[in-house]
mmCIF file of C-alpha atoms and ligand atoms in Angstrom:
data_model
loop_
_atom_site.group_PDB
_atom_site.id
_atom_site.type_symbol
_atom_site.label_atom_id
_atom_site.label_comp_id
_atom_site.label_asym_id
_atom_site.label_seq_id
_atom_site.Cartn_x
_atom_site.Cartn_y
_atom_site.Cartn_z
ATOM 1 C CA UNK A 205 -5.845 -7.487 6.266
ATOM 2 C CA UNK A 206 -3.834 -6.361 3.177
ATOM 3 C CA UNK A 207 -3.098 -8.534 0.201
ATOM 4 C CA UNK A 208 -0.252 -9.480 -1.807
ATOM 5 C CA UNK A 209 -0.091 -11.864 -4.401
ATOM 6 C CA UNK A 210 3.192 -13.513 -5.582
ATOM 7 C CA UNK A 211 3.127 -15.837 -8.821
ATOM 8 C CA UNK A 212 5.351 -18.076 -10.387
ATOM 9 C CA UNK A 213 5.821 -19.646 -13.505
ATOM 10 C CA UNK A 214 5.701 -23.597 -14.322
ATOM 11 C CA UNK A 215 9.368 -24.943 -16.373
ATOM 12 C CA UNK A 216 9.284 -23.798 -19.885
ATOM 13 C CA UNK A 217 11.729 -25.232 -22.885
ATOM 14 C CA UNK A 218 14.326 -27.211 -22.102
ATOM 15 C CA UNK A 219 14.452 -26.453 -18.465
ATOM 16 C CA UNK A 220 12.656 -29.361 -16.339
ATOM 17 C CA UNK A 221 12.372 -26.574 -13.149
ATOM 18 C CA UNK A 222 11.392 -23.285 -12.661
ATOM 19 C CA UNK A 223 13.390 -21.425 -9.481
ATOM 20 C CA UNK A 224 9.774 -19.908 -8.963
ATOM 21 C CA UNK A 225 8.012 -22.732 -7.957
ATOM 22 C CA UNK A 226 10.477 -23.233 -5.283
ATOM 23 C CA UNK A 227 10.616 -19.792 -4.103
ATOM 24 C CA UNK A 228 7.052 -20.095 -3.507
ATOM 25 C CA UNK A 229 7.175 -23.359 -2.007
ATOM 26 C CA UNK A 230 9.166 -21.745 1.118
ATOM 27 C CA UNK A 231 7.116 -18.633 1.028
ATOM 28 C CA UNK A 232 4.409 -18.446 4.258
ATOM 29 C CA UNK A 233 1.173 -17.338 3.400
ATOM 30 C CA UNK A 234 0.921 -15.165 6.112
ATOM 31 C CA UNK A 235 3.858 -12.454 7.087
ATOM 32 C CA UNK A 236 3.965 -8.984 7.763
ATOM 33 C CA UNK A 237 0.276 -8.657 8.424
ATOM 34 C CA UNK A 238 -0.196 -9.651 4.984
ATOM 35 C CA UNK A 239 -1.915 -12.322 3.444
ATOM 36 C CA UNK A 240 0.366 -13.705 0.414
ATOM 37 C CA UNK A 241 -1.602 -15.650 -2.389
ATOM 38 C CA UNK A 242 0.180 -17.686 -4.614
ATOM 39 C CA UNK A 243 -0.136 -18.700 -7.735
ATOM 40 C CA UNK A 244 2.019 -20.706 -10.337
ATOM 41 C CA UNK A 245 0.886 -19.652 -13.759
ATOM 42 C CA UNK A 246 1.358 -21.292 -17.342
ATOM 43 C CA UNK A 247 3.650 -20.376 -19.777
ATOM 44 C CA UNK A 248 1.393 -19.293 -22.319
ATOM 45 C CA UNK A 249 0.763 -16.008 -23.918
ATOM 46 C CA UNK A 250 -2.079 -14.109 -22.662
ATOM 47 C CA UNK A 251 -3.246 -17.425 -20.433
ATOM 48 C CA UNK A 252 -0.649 -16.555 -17.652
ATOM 49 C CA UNK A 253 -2.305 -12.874 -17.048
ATOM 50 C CA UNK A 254 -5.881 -14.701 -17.354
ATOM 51 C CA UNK A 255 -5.343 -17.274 -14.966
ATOM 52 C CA UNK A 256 -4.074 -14.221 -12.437
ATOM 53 C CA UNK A 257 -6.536 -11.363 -12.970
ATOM 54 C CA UNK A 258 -9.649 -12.742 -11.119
ATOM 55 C CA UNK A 259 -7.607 -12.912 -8.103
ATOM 56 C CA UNK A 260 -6.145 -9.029 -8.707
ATOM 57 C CA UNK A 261 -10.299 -8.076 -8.821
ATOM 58 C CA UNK A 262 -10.897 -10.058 -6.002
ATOM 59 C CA UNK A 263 -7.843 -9.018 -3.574
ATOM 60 C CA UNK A 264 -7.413 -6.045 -4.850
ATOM 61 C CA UNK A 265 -3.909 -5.948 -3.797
ATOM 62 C CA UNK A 266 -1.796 -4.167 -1.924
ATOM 63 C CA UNK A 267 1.115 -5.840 -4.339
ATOM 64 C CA UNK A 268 1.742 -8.407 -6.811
ATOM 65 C CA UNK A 269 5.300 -9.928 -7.298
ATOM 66 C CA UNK A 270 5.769 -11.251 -10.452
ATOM 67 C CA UNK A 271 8.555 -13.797 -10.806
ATOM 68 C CA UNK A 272 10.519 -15.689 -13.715
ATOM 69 C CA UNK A 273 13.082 -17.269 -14.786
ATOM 70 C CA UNK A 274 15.994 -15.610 -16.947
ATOM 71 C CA UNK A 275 18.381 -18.240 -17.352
ATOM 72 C CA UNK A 276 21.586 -17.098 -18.151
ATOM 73 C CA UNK A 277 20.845 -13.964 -16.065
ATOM 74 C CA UNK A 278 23.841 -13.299 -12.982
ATOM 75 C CA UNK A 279 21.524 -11.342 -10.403
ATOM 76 C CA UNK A 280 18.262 -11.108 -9.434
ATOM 77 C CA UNK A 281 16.786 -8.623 -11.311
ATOM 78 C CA UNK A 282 13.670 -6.622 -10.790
ATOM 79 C CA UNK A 283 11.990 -5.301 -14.254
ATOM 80 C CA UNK A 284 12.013 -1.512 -14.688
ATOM 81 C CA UNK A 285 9.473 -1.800 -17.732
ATOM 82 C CA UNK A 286 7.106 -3.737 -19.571
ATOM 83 C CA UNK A 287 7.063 -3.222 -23.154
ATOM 84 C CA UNK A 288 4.136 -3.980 -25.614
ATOM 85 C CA UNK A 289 5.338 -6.359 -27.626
ATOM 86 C CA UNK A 290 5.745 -10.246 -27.928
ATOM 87 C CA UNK A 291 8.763 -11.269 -29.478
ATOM 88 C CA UNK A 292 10.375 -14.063 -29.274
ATOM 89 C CA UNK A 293 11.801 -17.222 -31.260
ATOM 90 C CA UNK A 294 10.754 -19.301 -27.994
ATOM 91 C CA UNK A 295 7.563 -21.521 -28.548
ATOM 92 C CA UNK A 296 5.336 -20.740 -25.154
ATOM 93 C CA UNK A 297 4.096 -24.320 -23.930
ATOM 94 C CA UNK A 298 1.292 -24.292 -26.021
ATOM 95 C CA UNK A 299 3.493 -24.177 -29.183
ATOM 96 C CA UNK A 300 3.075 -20.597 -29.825
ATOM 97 C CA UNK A 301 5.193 -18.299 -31.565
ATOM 98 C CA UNK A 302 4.801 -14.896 -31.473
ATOM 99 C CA UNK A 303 6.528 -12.156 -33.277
ATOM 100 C CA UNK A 304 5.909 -8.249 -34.032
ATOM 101 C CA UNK A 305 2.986 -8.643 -31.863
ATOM 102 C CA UNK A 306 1.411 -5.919 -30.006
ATOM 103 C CA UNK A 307 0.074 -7.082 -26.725
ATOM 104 C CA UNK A 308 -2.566 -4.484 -26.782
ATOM 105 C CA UNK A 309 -3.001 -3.016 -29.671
ATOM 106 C CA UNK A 310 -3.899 0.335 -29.154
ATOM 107 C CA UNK A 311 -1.782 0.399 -25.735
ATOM 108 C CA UNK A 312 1.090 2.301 -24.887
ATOM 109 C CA UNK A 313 4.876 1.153 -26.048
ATOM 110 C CA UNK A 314 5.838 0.954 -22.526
ATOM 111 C CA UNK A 315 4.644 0.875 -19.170
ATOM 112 C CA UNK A 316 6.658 1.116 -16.080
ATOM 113 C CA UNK A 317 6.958 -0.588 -12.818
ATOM 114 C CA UNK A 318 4.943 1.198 -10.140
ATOM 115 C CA UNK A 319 7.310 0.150 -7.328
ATOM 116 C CA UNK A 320 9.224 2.475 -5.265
ATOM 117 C CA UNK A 321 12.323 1.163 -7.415
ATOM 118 C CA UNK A 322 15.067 3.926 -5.859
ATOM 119 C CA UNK A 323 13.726 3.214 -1.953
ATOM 120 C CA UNK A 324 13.451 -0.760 -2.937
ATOM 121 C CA UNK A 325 17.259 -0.638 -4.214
ATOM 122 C CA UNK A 326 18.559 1.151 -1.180
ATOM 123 C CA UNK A 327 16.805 -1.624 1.124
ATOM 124 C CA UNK A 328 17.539 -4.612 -1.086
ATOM 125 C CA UNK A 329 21.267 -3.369 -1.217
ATOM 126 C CA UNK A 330 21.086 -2.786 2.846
ATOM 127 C CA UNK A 331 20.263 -6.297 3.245
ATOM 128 C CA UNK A 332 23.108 -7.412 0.819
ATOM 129 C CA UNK A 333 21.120 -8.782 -1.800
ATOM 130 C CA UNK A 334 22.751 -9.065 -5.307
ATOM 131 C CA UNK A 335 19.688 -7.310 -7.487
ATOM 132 C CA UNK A 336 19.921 -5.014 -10.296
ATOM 133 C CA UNK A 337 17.513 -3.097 -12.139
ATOM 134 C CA UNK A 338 16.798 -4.716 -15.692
ATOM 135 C CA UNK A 339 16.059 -2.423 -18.629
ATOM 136 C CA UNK A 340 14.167 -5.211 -20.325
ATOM 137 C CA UNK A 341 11.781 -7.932 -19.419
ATOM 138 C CA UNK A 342 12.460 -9.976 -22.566
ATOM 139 C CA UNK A 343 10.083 -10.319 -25.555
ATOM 140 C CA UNK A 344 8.293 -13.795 -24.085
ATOM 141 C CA UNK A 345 5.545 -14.483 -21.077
ATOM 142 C CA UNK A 346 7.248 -12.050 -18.002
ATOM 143 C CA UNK A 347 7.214 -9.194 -20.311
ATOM 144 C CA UNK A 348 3.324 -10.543 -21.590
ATOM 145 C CA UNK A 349 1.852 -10.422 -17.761
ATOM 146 C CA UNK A 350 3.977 -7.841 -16.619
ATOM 147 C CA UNK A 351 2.394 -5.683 -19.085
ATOM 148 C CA UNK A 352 -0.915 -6.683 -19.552
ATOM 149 C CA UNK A 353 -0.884 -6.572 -15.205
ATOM 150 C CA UNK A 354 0.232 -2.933 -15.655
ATOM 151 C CA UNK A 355 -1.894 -1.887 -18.216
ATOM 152 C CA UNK A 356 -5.096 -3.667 -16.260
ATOM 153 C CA UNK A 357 -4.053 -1.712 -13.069
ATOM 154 C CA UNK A 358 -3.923 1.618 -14.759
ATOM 155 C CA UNK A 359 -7.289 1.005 -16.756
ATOM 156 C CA UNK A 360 -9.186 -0.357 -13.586
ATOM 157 C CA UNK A 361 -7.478 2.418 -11.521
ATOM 158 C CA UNK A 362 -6.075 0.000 -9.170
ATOM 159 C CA UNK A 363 -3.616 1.386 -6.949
ATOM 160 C CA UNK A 364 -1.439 -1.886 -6.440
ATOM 161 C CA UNK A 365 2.140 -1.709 -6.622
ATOM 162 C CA UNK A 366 2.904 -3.923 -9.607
ATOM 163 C CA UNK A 367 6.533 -5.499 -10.485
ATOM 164 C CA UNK A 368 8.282 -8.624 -12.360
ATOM 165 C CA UNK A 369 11.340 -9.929 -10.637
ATOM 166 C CA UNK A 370 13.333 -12.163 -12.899
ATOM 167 C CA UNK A 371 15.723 -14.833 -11.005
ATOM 168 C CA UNK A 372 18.709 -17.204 -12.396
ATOM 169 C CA UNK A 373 19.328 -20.443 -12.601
ATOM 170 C CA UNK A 374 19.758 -22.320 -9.192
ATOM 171 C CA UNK A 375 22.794 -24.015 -9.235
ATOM 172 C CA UNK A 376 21.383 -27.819 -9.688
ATOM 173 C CA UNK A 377 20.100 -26.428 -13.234
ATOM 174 C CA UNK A 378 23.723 -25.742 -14.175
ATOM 175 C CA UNK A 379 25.572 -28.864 -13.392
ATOM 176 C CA UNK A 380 26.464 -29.308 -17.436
ATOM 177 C CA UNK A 381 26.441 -26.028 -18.757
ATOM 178 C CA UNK A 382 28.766 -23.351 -18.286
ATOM 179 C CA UNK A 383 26.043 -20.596 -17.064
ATOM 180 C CA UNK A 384 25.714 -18.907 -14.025
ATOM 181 C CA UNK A 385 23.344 -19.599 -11.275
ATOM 182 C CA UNK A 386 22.371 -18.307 -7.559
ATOM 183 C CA UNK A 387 21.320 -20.487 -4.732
ATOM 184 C CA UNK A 388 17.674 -20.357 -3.246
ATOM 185 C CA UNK A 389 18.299 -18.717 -0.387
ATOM 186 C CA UNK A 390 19.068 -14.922 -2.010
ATOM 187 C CA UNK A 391 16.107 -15.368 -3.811
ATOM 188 C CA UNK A 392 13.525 -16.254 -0.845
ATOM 189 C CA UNK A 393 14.807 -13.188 0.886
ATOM 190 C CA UNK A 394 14.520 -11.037 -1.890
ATOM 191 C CA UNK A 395 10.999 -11.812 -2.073
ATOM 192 C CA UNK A 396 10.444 -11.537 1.642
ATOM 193 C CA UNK A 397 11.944 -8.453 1.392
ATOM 194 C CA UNK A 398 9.755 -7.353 -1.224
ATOM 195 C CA UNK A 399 6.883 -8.397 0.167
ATOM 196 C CA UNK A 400 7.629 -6.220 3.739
ATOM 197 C CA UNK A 401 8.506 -2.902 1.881
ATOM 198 C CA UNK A 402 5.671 -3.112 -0.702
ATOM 199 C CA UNK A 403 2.837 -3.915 1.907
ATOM 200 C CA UNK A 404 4.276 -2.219 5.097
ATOM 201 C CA UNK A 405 6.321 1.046 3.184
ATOM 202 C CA UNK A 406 8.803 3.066 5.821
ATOM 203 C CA UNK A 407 9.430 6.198 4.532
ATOM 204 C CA UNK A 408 12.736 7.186 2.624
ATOM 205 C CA UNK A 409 15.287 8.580 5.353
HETATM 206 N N1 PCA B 283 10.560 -17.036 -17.596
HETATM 207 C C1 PCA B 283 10.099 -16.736 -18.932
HETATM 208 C C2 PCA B 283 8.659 -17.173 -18.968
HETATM 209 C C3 PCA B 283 8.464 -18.029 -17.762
HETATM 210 C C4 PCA B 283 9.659 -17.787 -16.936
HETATM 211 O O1 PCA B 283 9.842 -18.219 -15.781
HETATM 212 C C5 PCA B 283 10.359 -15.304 -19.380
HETATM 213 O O2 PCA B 283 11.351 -14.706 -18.915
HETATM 214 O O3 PCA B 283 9.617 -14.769 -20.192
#
């Protein structure tokens, strides 16, 4: 039976929930002929890919789904690259800081998404999703694991399709501030979605 693995993050900052527990919270752990693993990882530098890459050696994948938060974000976005480098002015929640940091230091600047981004738009768009492409995964944790997953992939030759989908603010994280949000619902889908086109691909008509 194929694979796919689907992680989330734990809250981070000031934020008391993180959309991505709850996404995976409603997410079966069977579909599609797929077995879906999931795993909520810690906002941490370098921990979050840790935690995740002894189950990437021993699934071996068809897919991993990445997801965050971006709060302040309007759509669901899914990450077109990873770039090496950690910046941020956002202590991780074990108080870390990280600035001009390489991830890997003799890796490449960028590394792009593996998923079939032009056939996964068309799809996504079909089913009346509202998800953009993102230029930039940020400088904190979803940028950290989505290129240190990318990087592992291509050094281990693992064919997975690899991908970090960042997701907004659901709208009972909002009630005070003047930001936009996006209820649940959207977001499950997306990942269902996801999930069916990565592990069972039709081919582009
Ligand atoms: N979002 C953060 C880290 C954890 C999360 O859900 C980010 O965008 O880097």
């Amino acid at each position: 039976m194929k694979t796919v693995i689907v992680t989330g993050f734990e809250p981070f900052g000031e934020d008391t929930l993180n959309p991505t527990e709850k996404i995976l919270a409603q997410i079966p752990s069977f579909l599609f002929n797929a077995k879906v693993i999931k795993l909520t990882l810690p906002v941490v530098y370098e921990e979050a890919f840790n935690t995740l890459q002894p189950l990437i050696d021993e699934y071996q994948p068809e897919a991993i789904i990445l997801l965050g938060l971006a709060g302040g974000r309007t759509h669901i976005s899914i990450e077109r690259i990873a770039m090496n480098m950690n910046h941020s002015d956002a202590p991780d929640n074990k108080g870390n800081i990280l600035k001009f940091k390489k991830i890997i230091s003799d890796g490449e600047d960028g590394i792009f998404t593996n998923y079939p981004l032009e056939t996964l738009m068309d799809r996504i768009h079909q089913a009346k999703l509202p998800v953009v492409i993102s230029n930039t995964a940020g400088g904190y944790i979803c940028n950290d694991i989505m290129y240190r997953t990318l990087h592992y992939l291509q050094n281990k030759n693992f064919k997975s399709y690899a991908g970090f989908v960042h997701v907004p603010y659901l709208p009972e994280q909002v009630l005070t501030k003047n930001q936009p949000s996006m209820a649940l619902k959207p977001m499950i889908d997306t990942v269902l979605l996801l999930i069916n086109e990565l592990v069972n691909p039709i081919e582009p008509t």
